[in-house]
mmCIF file of C-alpha atoms in Angstrom:
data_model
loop_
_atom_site.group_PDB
_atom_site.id
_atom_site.type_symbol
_atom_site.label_atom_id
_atom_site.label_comp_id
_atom_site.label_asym_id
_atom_site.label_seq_id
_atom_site.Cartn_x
_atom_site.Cartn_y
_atom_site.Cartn_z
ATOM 1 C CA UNK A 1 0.000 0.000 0.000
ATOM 2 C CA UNK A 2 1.361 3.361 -0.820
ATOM 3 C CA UNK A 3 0.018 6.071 0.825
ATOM 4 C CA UNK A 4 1.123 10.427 1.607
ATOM 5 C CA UNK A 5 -0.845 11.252 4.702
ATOM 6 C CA UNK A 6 -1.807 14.057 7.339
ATOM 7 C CA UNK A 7 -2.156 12.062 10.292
ATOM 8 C CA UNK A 8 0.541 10.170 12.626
ATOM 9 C CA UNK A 9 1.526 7.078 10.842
ATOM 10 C CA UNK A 10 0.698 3.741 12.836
ATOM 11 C CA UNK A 11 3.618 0.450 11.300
ATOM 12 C CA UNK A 12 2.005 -1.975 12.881
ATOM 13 C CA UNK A 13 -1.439 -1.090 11.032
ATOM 14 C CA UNK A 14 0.786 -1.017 7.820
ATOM 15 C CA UNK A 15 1.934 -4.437 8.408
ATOM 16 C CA UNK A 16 -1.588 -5.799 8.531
ATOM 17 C CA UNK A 17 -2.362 -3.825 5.231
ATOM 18 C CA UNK A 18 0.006 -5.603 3.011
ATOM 19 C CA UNK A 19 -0.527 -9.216 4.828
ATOM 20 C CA UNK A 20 2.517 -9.279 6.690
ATOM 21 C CA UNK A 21 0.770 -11.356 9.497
ATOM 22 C CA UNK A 22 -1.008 -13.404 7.040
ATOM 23 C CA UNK A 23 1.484 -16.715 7.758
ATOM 24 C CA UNK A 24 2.942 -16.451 3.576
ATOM 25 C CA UNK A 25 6.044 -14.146 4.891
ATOM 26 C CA UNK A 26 8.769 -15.578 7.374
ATOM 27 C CA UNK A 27 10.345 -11.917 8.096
ATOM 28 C CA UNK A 28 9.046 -8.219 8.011
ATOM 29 C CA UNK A 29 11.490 -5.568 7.958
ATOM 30 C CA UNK A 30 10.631 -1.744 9.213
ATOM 31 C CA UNK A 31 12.282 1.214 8.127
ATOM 32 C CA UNK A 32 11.143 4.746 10.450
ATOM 33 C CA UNK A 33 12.393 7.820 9.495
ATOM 34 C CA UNK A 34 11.646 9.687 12.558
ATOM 35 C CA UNK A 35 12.940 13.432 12.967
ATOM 36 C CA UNK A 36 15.535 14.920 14.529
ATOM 37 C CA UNK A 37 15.929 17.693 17.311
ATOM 38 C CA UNK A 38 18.638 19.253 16.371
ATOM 39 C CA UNK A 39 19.480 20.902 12.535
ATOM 40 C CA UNK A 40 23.233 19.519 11.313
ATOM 41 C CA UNK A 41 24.589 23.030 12.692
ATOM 42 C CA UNK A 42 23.374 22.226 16.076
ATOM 43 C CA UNK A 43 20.101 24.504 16.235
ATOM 44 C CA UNK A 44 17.466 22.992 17.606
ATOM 45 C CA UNK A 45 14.679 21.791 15.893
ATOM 46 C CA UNK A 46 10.798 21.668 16.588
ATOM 47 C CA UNK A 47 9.541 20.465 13.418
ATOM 48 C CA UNK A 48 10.569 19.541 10.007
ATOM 49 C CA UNK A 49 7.477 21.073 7.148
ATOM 50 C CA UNK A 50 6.824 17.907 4.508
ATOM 51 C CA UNK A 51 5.296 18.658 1.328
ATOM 52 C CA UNK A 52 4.808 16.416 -1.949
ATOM 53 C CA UNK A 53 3.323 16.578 -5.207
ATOM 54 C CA UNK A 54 0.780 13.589 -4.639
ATOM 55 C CA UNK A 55 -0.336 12.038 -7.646
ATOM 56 C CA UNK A 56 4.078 11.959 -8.966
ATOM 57 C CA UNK A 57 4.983 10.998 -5.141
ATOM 58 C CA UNK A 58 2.400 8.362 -4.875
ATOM 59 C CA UNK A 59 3.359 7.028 -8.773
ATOM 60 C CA UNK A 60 6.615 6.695 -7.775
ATOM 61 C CA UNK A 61 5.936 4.553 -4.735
ATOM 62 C CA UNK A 62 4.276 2.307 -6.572
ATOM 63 C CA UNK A 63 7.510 2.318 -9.176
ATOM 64 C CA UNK A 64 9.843 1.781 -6.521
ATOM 65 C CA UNK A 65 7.291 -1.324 -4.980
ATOM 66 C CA UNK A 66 7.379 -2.967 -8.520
ATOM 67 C CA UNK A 67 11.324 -2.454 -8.972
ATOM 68 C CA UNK A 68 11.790 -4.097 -5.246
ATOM 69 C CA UNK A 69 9.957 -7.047 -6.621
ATOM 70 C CA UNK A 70 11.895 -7.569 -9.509
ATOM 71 C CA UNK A 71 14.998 -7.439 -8.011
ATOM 72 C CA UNK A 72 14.298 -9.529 -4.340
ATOM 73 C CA UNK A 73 11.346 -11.589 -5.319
ATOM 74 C CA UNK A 74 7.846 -12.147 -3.684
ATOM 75 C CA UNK A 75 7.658 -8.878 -1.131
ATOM 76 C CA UNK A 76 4.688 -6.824 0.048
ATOM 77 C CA UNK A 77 5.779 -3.193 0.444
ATOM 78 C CA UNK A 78 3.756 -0.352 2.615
ATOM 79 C CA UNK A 79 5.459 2.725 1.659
ATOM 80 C CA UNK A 80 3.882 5.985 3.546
ATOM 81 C CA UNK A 81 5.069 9.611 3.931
ATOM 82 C CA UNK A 82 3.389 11.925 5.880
ATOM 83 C CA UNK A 83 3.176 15.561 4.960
ATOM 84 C CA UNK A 84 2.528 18.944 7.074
ATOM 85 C CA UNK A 85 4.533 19.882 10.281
ATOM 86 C CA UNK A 86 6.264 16.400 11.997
ATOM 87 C CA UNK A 87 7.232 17.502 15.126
ATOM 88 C CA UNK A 88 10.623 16.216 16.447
ATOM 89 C CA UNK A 89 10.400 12.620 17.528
ATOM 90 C CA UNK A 90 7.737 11.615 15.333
ATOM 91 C CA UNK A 91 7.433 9.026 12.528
ATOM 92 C CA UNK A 92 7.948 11.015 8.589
ATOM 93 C CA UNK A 93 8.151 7.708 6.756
ATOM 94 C CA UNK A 94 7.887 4.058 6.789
ATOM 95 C CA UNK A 95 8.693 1.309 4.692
ATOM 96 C CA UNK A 96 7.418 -2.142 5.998
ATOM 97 C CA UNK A 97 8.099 -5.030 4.048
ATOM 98 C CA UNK A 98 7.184 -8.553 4.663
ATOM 99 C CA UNK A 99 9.332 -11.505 2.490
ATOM 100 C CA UNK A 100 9.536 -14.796 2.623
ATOM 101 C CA UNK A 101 12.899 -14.452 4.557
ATOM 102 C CA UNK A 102 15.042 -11.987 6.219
ATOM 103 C CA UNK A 103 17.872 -10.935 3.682
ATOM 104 C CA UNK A 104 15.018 -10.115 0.865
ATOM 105 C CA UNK A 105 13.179 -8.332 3.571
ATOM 106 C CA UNK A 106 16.142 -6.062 4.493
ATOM 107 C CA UNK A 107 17.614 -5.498 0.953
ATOM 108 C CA UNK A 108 14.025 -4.084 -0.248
ATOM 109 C CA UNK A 109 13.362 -2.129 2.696
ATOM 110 C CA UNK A 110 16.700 -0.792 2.008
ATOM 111 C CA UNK A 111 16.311 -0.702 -1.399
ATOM 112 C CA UNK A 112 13.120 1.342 -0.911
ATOM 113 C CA UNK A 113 13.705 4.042 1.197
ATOM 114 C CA UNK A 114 16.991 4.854 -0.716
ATOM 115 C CA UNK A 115 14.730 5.021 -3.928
ATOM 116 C CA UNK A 116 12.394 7.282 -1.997
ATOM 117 C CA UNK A 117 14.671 9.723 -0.463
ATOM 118 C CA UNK A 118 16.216 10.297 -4.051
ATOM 119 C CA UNK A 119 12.936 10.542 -6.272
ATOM 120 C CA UNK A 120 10.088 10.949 -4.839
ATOM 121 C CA UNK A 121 8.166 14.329 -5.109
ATOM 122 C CA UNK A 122 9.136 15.522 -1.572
ATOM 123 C CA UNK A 123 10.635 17.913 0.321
ATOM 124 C CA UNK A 124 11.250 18.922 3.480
ATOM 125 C CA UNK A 125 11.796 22.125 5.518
ATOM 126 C CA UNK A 126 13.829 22.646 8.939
ATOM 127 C CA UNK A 127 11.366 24.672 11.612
ATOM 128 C CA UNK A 128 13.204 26.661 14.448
ATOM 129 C CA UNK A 129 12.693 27.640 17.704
ATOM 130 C CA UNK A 130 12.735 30.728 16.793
ATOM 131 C CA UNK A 131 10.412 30.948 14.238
ATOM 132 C CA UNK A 132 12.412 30.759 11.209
ATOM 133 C CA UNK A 133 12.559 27.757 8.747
ATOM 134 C CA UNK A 134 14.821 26.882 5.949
ATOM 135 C CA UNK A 135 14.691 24.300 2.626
ATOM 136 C CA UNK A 136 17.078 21.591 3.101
ATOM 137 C CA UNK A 137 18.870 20.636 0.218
ATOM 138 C CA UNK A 138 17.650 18.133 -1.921
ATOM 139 C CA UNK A 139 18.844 15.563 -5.020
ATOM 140 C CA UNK A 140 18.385 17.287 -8.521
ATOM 141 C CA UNK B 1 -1.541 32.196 -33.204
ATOM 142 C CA UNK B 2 -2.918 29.835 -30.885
ATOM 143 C CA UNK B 3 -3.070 30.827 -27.157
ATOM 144 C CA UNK B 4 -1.480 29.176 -24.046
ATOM 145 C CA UNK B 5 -2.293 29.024 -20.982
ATOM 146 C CA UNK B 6 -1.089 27.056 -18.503
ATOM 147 C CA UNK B 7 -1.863 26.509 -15.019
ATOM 148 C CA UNK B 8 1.623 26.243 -12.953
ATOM 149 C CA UNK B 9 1.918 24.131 -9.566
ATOM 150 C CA UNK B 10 5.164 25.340 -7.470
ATOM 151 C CA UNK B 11 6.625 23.398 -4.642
ATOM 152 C CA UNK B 12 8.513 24.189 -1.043
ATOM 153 C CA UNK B 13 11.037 27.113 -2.136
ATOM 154 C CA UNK B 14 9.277 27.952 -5.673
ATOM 155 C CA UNK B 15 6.215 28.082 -3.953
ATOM 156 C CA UNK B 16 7.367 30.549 -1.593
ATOM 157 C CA UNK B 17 9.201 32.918 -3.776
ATOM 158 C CA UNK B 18 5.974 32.959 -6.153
ATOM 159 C CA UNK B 19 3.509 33.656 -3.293
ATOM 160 C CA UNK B 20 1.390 30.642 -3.880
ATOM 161 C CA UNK B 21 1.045 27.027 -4.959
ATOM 162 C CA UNK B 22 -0.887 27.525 -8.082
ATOM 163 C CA UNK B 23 -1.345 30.350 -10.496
ATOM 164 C CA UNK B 24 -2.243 30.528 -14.227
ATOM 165 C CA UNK B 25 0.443 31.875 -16.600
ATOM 166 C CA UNK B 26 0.286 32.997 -20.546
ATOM 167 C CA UNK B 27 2.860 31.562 -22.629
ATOM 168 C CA UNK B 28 4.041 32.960 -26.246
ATOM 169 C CA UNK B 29 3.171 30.774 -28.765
ATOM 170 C CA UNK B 30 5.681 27.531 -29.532
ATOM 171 C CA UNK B 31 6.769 27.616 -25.582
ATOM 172 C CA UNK B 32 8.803 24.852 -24.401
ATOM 173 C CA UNK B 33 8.614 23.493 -20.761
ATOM 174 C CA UNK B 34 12.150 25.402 -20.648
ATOM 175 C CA UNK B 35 10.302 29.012 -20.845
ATOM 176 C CA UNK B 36 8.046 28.773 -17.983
ATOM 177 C CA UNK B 37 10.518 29.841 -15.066
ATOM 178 C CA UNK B 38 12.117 32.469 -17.018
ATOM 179 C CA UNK B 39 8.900 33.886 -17.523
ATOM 180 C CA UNK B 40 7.918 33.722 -13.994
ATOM 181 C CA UNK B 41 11.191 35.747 -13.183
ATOM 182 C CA UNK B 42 10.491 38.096 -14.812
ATOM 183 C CA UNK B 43 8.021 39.184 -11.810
ATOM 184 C CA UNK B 44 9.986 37.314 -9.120
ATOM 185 C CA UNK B 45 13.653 37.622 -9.583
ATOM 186 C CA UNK B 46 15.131 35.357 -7.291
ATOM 187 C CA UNK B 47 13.415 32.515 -9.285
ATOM 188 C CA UNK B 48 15.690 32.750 -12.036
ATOM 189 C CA UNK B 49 18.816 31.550 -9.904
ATOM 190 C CA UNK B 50 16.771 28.479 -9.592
ATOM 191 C CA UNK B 51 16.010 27.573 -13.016
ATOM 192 C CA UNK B 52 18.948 25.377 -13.442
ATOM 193 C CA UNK B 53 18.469 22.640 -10.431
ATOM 194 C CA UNK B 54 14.239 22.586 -11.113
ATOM 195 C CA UNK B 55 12.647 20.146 -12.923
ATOM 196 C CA UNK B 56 9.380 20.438 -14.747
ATOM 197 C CA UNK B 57 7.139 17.920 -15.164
ATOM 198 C CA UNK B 58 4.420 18.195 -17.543
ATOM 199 C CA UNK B 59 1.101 16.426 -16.815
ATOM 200 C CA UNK B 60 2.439 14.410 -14.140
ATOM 201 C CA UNK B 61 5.314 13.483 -16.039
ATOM 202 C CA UNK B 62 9.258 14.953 -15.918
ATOM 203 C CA UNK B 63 9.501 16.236 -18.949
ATOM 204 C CA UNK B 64 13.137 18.035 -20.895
ATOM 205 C CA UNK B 65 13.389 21.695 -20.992
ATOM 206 C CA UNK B 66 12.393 21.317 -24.974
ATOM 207 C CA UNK B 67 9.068 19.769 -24.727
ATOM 208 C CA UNK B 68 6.384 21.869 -26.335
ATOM 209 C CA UNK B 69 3.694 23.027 -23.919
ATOM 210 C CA UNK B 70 0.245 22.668 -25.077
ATOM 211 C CA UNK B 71 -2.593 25.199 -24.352
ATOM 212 C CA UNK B 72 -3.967 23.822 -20.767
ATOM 213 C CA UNK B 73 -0.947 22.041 -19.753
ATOM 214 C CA UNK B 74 -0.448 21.602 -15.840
ATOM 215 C CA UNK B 75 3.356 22.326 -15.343
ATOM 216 C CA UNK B 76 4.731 21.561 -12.005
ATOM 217 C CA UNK B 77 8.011 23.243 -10.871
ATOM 218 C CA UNK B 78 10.245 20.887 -8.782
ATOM 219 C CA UNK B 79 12.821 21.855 -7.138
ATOM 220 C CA UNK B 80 15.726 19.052 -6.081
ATOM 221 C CA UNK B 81 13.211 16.564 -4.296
ATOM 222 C CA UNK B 82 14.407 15.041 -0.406
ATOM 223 C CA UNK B 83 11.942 13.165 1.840
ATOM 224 C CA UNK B 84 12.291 10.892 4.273
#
């Protein structure tokens, strides 16, 4: 299932979406992004700002699902981004994905939030303390 | 000649600079997906400093600086993406 969302993302719900608990998969692997307090310069940070171009972020997801099964096999991907303020702490991502055994498991998941961070129609901006906010760089 | 106009969807910094996440613009005649941010700098300076690291995707799809835009196009500007 590939999903952008508003709302605090829940893994273990993901894992029941794609069947993960279903008794066909011997290992699930979980990827979190989660985000950080403090900025690469130290600041502290309340919140990181997500925002995506849906319908190219979502296509994508689904690209980088297909391309995981080609290259490890029979997985079942959840791939979800939330958008709108994160605070720090909180879940931005998750990849869950359920394989028949562990090493496919952990290559996709891998596999798939690599593909994500470098494609997908998303960006993300650094809140401050103070009120201020900046871009971070991204991957032409 | 035959009109177009396009409406434009701008993202996280591009969005900022042009005040909004949509807009409609009116291209010359024969514009390529190349034209649109030099013609929105034209009101917003600072965008044209960006026109090398944004990509344009027309339709939904990433499209090269030299595809012809069509008369009702939707032409997203995206700047370097990062998520995660």
């Amino acid at each position: 299932m590939y999903a952008i969302v508003r709302e605090p993302i829940d893994p273990r719900a993901l894992e029941t979406a794609i069947g993960a608990h279903c008794g066909r998969y011997g290992g699930v692997a979980t990827f979190l992004g989660t985000v950080r307090d403090r900025a690469a310069d130290g600041r502290p940070v309340v919140a990181l700002e997500y925002e995506a171009f849906e319908p190219m972020a979502l296509a994508e997801f689904e690209r980088i699902a297909a391309e995981a099964g080609e290259r490890f096999g029979d997985v079942a991907l959840a791939i979800v981004h939330r958008v709108g303020d994160v605070a720090a702490g909180e879940i931005s991502v998750a990849v869950v994905v359920a394989a028949a055994h562990r090493r496919a498991a952990f290559a996709a998941c891998e596999y798939a939030i690599d593909a994500l961070k470098s494609r997908a129609a998303i960006w993300k901006k650094e809140r401050y303390g103070d009120g201020s906010g900046n871009w971070l760089p991204g991957m032409p | 000649m035959e009109r177009v106009r396009v409406r434009v969807l701008a993202f996280a910094r591009i969005r900022e600079l042009l005040g909004g996440a949509q807009r409609s613009l009116e291209l010359s005649p024969g514009a390529r997906a190349g034209d649109v941010l030099p013609a929105l700098a034209g009101e917003v300076p600072a965008l044209g400093a960006l026109a090398d690291s944004t990509r344009i995707a027309r339709n939904g799809r990433i499209v090269s600086l030299d595809e012809p835009i069509r008369d009702g196009d939707e032409i997203a500007l995206l700047p370097p993406v990062g998520g995660g």
